PDB file of C-alpha atoms and ligand atoms in Angstrom:
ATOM      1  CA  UNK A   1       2.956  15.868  -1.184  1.00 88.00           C
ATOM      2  CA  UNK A   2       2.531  14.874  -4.987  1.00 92.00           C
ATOM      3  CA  UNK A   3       4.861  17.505  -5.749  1.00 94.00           C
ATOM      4  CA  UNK A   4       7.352  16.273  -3.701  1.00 94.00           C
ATOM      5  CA  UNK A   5       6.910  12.729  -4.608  1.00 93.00           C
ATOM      6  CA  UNK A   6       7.398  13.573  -8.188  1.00 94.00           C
ATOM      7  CA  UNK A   7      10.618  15.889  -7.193  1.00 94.00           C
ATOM      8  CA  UNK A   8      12.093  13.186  -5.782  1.00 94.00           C
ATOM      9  CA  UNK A   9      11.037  10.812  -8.473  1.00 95.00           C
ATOM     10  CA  UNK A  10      12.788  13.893 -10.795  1.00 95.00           C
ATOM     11  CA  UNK A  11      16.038  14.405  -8.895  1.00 93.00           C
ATOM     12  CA  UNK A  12      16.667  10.608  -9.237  1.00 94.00           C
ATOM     13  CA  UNK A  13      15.838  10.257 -13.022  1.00 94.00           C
ATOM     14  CA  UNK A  14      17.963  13.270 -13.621  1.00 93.00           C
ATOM     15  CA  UNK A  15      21.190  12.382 -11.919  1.00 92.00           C
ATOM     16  CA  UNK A  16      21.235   8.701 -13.335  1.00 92.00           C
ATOM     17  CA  UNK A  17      19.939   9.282 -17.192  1.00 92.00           C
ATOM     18  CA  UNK A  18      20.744  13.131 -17.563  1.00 90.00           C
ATOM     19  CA  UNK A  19      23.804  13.495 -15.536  1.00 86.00           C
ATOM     20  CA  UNK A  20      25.150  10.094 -15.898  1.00 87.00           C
ATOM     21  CA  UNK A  21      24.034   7.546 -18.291  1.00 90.00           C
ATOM     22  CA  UNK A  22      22.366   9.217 -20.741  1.00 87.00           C
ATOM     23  CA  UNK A  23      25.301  10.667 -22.713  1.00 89.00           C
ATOM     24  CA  UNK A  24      26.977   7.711 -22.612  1.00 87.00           C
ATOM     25  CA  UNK A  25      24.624   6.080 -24.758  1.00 89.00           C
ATOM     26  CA  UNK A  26      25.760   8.296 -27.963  1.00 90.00           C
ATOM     27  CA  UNK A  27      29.607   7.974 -27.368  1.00 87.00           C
ATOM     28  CA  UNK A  28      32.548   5.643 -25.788  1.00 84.00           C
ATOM     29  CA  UNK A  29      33.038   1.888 -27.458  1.00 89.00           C
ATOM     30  CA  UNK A  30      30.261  -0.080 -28.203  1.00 90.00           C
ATOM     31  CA  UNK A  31      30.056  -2.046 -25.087  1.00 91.00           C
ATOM     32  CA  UNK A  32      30.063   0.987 -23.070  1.00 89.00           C
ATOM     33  CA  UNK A  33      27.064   2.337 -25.491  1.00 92.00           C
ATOM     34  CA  UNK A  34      24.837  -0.610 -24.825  1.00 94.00           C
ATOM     35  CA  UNK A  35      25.824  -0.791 -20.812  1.00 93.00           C
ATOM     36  CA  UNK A  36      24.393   3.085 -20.776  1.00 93.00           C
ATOM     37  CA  UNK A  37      21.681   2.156 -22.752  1.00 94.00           C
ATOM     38  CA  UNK A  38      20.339  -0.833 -20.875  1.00 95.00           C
ATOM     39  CA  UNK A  39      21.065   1.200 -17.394  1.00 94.00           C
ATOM     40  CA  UNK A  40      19.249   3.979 -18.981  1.00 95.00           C
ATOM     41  CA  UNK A  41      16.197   1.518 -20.288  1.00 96.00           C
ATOM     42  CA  UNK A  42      15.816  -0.448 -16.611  1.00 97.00           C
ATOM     43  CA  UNK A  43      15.989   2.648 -14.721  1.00 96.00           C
ATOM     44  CA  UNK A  44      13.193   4.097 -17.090  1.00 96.00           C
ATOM     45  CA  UNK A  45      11.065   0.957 -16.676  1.00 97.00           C
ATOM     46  CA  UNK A  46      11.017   1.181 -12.838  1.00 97.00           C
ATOM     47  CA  UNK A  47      10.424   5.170 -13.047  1.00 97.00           C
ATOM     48  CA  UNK A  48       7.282   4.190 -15.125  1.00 97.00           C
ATOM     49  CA  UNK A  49       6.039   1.196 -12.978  1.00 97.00           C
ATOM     50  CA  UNK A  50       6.736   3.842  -9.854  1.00 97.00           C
ATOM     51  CA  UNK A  51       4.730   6.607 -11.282  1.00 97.00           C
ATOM     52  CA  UNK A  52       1.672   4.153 -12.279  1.00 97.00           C
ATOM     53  CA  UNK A  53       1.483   2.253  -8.867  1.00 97.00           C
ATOM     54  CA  UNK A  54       1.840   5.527  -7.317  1.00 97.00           C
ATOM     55  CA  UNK A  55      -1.428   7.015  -9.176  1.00 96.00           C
ATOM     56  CA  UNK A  56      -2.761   4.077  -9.231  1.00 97.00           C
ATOM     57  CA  UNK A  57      -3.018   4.046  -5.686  1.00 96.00           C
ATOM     58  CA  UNK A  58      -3.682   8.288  -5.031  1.00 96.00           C
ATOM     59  CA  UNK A  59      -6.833   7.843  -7.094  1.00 96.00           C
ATOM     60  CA  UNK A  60      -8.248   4.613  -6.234  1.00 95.00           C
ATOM     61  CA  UNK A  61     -10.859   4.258  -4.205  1.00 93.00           C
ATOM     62  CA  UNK A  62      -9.295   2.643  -1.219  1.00 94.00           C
ATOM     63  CA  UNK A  63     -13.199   0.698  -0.550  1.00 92.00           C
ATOM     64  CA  UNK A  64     -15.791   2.773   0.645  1.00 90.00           C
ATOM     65  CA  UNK A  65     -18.602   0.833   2.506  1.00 91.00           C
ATOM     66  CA  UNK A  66     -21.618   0.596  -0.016  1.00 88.00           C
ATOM     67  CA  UNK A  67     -24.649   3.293   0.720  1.00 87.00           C
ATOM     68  CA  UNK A  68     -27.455   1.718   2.292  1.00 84.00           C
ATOM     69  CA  UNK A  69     -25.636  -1.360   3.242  1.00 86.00           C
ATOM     70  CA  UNK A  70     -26.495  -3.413   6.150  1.00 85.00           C
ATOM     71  CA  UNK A  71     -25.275  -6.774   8.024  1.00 82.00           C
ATOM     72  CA  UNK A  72     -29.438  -7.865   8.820  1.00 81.00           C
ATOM     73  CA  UNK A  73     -31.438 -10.055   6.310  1.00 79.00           C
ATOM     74  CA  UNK A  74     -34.066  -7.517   5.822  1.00 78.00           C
ATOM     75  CA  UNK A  75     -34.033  -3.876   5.812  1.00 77.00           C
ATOM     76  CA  UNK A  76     -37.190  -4.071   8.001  1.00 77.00           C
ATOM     77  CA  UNK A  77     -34.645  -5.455  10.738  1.00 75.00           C
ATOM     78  CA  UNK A  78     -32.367  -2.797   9.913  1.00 77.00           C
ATOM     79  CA  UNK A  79     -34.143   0.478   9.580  1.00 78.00           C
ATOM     80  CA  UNK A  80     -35.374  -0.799  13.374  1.00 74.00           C
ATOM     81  CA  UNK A  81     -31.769  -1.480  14.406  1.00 75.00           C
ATOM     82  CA  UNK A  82     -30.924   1.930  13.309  1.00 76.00           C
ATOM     83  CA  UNK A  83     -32.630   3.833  15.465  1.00 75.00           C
ATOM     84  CA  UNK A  84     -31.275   1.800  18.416  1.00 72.00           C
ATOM     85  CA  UNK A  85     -27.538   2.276  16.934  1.00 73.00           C
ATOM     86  CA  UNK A  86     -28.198   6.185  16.589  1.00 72.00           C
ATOM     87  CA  UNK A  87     -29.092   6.691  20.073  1.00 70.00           C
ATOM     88  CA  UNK A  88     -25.966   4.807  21.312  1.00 69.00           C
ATOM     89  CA  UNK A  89     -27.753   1.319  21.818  1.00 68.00           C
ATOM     90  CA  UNK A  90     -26.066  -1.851  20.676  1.00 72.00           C
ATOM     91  CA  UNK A  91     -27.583  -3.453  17.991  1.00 71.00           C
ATOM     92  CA  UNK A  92     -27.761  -7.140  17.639  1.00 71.00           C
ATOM     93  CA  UNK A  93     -27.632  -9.427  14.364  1.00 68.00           C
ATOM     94  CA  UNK A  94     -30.028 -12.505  13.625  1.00 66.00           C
ATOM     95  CA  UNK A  95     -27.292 -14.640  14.788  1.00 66.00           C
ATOM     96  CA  UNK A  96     -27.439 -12.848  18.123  1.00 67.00           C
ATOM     97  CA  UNK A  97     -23.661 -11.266  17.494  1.00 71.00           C
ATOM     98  CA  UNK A  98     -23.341  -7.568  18.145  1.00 75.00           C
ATOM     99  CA  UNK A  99     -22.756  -5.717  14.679  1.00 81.00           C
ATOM    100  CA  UNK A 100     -20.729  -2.808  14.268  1.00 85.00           C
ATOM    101  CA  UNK A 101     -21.918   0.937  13.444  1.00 85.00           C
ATOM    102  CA  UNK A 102     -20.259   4.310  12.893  1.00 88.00           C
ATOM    103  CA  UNK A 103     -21.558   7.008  14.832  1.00 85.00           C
ATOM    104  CA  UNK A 104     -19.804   9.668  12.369  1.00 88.00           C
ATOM    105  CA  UNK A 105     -21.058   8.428   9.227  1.00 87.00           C
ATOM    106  CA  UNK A 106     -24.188   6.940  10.588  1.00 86.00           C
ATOM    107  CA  UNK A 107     -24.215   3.968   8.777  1.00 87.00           C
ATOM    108  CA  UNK A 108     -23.531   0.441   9.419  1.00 87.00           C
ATOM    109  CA  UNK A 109     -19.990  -1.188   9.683  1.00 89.00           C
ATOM    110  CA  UNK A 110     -18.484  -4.338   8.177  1.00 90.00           C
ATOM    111  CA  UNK A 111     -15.926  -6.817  10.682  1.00 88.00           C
ATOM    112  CA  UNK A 112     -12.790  -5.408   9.720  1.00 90.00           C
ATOM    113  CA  UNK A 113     -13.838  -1.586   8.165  1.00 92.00           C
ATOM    114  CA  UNK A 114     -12.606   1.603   9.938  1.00 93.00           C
ATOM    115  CA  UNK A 115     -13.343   5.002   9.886  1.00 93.00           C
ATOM    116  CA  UNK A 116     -10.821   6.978   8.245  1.00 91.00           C
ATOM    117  CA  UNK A 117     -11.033  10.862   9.615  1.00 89.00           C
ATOM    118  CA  UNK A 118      -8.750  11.802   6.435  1.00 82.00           C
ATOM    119  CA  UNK A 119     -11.506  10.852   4.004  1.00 83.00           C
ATOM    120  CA  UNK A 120     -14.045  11.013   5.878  1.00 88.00           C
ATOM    121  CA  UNK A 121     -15.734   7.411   5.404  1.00 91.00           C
ATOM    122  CA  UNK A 122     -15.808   3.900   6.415  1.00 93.00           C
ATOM    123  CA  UNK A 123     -12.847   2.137   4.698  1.00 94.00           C
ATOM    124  CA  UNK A 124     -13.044  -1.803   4.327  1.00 94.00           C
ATOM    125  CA  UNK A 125      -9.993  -3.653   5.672  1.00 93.00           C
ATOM    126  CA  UNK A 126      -8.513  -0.342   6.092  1.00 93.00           C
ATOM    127  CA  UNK A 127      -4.611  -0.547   6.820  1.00 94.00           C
ATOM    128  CA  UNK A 128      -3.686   3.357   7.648  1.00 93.00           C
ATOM    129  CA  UNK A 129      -3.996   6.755   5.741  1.00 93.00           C
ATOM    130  CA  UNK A 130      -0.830   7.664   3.898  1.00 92.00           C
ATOM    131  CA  UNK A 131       0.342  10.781   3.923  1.00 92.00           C
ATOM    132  CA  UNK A 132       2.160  10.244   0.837  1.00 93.00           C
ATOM    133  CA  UNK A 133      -0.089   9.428  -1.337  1.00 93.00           C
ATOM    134  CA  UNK A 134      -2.495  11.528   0.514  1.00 92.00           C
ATOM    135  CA  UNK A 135      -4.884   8.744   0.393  1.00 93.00           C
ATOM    136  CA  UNK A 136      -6.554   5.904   2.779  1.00 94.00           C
ATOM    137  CA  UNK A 137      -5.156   2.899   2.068  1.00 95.00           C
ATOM    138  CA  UNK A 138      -7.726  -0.127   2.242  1.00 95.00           C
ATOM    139  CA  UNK A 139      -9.139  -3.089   0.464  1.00 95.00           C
ATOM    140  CA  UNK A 140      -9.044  -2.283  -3.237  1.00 95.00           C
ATOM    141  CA  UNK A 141      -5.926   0.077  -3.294  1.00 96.00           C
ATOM    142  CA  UNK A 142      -3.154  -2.369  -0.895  1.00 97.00           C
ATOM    143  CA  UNK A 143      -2.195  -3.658  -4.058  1.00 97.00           C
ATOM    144  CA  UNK A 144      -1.049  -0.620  -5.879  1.00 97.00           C
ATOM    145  CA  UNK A 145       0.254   0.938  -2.201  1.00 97.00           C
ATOM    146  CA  UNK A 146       2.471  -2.306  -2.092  1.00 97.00           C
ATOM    147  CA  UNK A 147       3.224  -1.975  -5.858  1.00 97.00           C
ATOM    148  CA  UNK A 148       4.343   1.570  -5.137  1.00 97.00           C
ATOM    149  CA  UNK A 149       6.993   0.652  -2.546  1.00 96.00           C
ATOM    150  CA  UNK A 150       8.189  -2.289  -4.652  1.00 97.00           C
ATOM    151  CA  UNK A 151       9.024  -0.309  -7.710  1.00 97.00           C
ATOM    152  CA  UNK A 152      10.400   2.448  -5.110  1.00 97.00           C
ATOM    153  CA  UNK A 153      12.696   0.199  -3.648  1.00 97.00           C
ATOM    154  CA  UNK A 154      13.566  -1.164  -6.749  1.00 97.00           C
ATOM    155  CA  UNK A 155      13.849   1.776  -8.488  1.00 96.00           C
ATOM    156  CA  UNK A 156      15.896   3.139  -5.342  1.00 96.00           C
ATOM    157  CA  UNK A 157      18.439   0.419  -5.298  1.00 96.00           C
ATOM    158  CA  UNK A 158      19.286   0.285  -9.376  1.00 96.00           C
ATOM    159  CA  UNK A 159      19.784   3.942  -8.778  1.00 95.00           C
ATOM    160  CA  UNK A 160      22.404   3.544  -5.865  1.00 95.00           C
ATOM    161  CA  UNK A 161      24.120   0.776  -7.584  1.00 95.00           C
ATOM    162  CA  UNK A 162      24.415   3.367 -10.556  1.00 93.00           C
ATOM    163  CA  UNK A 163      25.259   6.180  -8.748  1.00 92.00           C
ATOM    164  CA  UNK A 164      27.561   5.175  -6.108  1.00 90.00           C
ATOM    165  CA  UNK A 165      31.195   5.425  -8.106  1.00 86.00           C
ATOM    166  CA  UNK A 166      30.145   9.061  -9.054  1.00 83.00           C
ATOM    167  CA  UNK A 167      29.313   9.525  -5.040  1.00 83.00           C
ATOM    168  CA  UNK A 168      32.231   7.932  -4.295  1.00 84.00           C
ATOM    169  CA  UNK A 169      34.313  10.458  -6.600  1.00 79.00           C
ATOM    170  CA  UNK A 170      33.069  13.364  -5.422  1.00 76.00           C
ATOM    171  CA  UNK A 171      35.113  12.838  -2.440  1.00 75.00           C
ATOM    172  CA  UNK A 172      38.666  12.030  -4.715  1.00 74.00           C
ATOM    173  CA  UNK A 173      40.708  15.063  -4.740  1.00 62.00           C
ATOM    174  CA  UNK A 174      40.524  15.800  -8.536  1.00 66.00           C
ATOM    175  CA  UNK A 175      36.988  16.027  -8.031  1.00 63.00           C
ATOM    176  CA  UNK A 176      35.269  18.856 -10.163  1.00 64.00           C
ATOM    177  CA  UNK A 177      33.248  20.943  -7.196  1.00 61.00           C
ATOM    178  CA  UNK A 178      32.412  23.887  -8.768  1.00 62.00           C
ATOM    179  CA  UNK A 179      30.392  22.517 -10.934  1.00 65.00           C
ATOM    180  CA  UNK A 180      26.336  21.660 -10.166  1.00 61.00           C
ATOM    181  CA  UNK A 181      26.834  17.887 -11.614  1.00 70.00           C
ATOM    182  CA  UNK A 182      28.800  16.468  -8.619  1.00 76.00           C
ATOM    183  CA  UNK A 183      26.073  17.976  -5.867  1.00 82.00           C
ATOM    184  CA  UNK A 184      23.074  16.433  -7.731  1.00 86.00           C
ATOM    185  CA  UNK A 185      24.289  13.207  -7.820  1.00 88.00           C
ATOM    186  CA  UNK A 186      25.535  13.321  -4.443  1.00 89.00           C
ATOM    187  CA  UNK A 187      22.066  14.281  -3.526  1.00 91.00           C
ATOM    188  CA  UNK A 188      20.235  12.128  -5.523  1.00 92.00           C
ATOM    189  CA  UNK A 189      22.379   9.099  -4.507  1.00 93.00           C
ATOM    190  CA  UNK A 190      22.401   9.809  -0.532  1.00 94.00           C
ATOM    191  CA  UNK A 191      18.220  10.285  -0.842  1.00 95.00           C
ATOM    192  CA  UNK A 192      17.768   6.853  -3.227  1.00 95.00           C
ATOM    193  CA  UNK A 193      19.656   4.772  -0.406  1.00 95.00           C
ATOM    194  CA  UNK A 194      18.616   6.103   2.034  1.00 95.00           C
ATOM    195  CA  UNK A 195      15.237   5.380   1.236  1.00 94.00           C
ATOM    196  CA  UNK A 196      15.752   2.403  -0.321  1.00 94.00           C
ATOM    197  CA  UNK A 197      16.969   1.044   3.346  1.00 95.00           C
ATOM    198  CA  UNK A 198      13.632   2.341   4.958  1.00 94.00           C
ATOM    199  CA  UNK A 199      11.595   0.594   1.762  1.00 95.00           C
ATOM    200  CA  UNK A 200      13.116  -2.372   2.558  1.00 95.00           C
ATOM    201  CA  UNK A 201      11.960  -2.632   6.356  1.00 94.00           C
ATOM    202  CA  UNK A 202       8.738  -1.018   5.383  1.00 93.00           C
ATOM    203  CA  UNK A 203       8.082  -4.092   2.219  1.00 95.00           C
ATOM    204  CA  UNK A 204       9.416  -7.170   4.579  1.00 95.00           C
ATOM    205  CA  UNK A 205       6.837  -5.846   7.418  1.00 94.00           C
ATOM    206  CA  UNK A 206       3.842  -5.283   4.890  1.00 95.00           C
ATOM    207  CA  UNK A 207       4.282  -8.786   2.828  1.00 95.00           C
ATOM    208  CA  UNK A 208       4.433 -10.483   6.109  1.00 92.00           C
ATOM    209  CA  UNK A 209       1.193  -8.828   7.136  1.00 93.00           C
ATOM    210  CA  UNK A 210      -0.006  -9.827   3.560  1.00 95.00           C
ATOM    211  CA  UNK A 211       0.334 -13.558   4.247  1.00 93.00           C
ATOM    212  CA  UNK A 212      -1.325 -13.222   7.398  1.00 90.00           C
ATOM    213  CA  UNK A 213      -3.998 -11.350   6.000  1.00 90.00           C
ATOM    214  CA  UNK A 214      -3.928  -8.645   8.464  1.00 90.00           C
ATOM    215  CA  UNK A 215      -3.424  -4.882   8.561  1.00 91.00           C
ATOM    216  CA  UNK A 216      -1.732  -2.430   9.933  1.00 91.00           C
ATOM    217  CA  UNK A 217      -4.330  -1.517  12.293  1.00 89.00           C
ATOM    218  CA  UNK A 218      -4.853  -5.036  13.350  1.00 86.00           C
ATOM    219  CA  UNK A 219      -1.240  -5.774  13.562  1.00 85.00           C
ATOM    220  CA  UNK A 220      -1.211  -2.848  16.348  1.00 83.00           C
ATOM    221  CA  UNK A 221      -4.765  -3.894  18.250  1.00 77.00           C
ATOM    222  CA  UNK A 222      -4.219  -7.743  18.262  1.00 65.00           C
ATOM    223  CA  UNK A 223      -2.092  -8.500  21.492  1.00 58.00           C
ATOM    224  CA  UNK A 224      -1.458 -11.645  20.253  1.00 55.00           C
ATOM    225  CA  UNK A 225       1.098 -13.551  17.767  1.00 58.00           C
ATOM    226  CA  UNK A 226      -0.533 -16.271  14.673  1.00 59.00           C
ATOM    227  CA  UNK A 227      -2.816 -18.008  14.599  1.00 67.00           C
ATOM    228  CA  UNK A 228      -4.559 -14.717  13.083  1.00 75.00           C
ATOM    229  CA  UNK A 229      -8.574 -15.515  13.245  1.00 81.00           C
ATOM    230  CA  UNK A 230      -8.653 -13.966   9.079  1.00 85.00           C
ATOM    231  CA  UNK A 231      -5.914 -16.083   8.198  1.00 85.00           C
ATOM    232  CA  UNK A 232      -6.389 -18.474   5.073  1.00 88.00           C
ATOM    233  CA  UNK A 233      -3.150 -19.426   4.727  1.00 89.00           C
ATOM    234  CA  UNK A 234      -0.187 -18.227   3.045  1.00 91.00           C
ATOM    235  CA  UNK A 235      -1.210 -18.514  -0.657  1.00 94.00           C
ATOM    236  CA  UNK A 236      -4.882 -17.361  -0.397  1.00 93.00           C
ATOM    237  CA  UNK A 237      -4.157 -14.498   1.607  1.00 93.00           C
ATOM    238  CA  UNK A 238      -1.393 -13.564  -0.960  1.00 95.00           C
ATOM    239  CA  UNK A 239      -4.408 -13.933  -3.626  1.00 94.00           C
ATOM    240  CA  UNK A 240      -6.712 -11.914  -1.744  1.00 93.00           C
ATOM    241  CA  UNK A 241      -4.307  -8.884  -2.023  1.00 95.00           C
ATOM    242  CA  UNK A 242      -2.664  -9.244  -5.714  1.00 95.00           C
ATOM    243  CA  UNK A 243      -5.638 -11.134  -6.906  1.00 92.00           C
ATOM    244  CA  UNK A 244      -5.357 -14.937  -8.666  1.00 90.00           C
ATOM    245  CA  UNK A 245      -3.778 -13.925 -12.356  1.00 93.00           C
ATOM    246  CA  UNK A 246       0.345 -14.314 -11.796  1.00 94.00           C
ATOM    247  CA  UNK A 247       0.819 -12.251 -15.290  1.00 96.00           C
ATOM    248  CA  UNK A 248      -0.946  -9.205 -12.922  1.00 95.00           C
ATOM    249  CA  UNK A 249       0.412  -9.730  -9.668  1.00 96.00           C
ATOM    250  CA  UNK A 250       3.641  -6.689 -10.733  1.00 97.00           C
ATOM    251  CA  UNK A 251       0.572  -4.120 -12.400  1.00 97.00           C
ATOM    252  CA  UNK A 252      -1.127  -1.836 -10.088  1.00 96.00           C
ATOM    253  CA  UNK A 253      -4.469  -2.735 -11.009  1.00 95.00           C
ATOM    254  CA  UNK A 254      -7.571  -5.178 -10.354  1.00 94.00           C
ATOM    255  CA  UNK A 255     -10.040  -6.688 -12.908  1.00 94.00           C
ATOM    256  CA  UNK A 256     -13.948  -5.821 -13.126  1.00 94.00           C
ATOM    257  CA  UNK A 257     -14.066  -9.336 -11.560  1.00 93.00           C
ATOM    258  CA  UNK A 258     -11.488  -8.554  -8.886  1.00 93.00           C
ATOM    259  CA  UNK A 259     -13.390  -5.873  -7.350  1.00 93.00           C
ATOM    260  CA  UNK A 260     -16.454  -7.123  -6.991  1.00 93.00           C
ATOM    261  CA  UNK A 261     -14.974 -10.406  -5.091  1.00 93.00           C
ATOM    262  CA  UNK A 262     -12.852  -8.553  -2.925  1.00 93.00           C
ATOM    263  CA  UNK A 263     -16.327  -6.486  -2.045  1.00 93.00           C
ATOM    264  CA  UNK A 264     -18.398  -9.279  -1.578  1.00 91.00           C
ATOM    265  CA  UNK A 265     -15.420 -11.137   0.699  1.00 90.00           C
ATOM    266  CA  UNK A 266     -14.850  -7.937   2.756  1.00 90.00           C
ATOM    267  CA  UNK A 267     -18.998  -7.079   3.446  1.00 90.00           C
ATOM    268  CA  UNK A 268     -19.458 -11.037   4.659  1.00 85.00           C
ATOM    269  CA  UNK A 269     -16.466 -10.530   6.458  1.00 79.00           C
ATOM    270  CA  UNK A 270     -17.415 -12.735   9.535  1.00 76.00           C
ATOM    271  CA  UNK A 271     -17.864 -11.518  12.821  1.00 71.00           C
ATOM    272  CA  UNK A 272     -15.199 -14.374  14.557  1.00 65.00           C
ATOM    273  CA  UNK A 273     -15.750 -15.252  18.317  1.00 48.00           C
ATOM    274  CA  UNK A 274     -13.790 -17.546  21.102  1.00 44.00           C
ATOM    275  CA  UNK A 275     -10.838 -16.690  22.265  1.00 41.00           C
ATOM    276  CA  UNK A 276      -8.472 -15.153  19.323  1.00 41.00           C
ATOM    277  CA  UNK A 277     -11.485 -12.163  19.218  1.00 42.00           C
ATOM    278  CA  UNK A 278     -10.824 -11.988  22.744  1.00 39.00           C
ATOM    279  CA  UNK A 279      -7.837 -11.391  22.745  1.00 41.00           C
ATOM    280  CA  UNK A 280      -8.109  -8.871  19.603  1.00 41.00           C
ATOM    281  CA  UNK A 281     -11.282  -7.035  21.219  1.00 40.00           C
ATOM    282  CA  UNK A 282     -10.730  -6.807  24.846  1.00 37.00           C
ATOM    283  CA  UNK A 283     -12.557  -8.821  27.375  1.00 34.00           C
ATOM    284  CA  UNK A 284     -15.862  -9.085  26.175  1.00 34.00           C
ATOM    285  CA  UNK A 285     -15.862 -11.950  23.929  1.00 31.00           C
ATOM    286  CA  UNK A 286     -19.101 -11.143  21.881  1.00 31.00           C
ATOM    287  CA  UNK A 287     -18.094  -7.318  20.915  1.00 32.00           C
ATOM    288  CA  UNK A 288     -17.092  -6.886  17.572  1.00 33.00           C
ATOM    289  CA  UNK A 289     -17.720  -2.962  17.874  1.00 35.00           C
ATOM    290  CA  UNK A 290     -14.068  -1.521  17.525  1.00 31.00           C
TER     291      UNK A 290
HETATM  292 ZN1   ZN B   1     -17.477   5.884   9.346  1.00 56.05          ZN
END
């Protein structure tokens, strides 16, 4: 799937610096120099922000649940909660809430955390696996998933808007089809719009989950409409995703700092009751076991 990824990352870069723009740079007037050069120097820019939020987010940890972690104030409490969970019991917190436990990794669950079958471990705030970037997709990669399909789309659309009087060409009659030129760009300009319409649905339906603080997974269980129970409103959910420094909202990456909040918020995530968990959990108002 990286492979691919990077082909299609290839075919694009090829057909708009290579095929299109790049030559231009060294020859025509001088206006037409620097237009090649600053199409040529854009494009680059959201190639490189593409590639980084796209390994940024393959080969970060996506928030694995802590070893040994547990929701009780003592592990006395938990090591005897343990045993209960194990056999298929339901254990009960200090506050008198159920609390949550995976059966397949045997080991306690955080409110919000899944189990992810393609890695294999608890994910906190999971959202879904991605096949693309053939990675989970939870709490401390979102940002550089969301990243990724930014500088796609953007990437996508500068390329279209390049490459759409040379697609348009190829179907003049004085076109030159027996060369390769021609096909590649046709290619490369049919693939970057067509999925820089599907980036486009796919970014509006993820920011609006951002300032709702929800994920996919939640978006598909809850059988209700906002007020979401997680909610903080608009501008701290947005901070809980890209994190509170503006200068590093556009880089795929989170401080030392970051981390360790965003770990600490999603391990006290709190177990919420009354009626929106109702309607989020099924019937029985005190399970949080999902
Ligand atoms: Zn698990």
């Amino acid at each position: 799937m990286i492979l691919i990824v990077l082909a299609f990352i290839g075919l694009s870069y090829y057909a708009v610096v290579w095929e299109s723009y790049g030559p231009g740079i060294f020859e025509g007037s001088a206006q037409s120099r620097f237009s090649s050069f600053v199409a040529v120097f854009i494009f680059t820019i959201l190639i490189a922000m593409t590639l980084w939020s796209y390994f940024a987010c393959v080969t970060t940890d996506p928030g694995k649940v802590p070893r040994g972690w547990h929701p009780f104030p003592n592990d006395e409490e938990a090591d005897a909660q343990f045993s209960l969970a194990s056999y298929g019991g339901h254990p009960v917190g200090s506050n008198g809430q159920r609390v949550r436990f995976c059966r397949k990794c045997k080991a306690w669950k955080p409110e919000r955390a899944h189990h992810d079958s393609g890695t294999g471990q608890c994910v906190l705030r999971m959202d879904h696996y991605c096949i693309w970037v053939l990675n989970c997709v939870g709490l401390l990669n979102y940002k550089m998933f969301l990243l990724f399909l930014f500088w796609t789309f953007w990437a996508c659309a500068l390329a279209s808007g390049l490459l759409i009087n040379s697609f348009i060409r190829f179907f003049q009659s004085d076109a030159d089809l027996n060369s390769a030129r021609p096909a590649i760009v046709f290619i490369a300009f049919v693939v970057d719009a067509a999925f820089c319409l599907s980036l486009l649905g796919f970014l509006i339906m993820h920011m609006r989950l951002v300032l709702n603080n929800c994920t996919t997974i939640e978006m598909f269980e809850k059988a209700r409409g906002p007020p979401w129970p997680y909610s903080l409103g608009s501008r701290q959910n947005f901070k809980a995703v890209f994190g509170s420094r503006p200068w590093a909202w556009l880089l795929p990456m989170h401080s030392a700092a970051e981390k360790a909040s965003m770990l600490d918020d999603a391990l006290h995530e709190p177990c919420l009751q009354g009626p929106e968990l109702t309607d989020l959990r099924g019937s029985d108002p005190m399970s949080c076991d999902v």
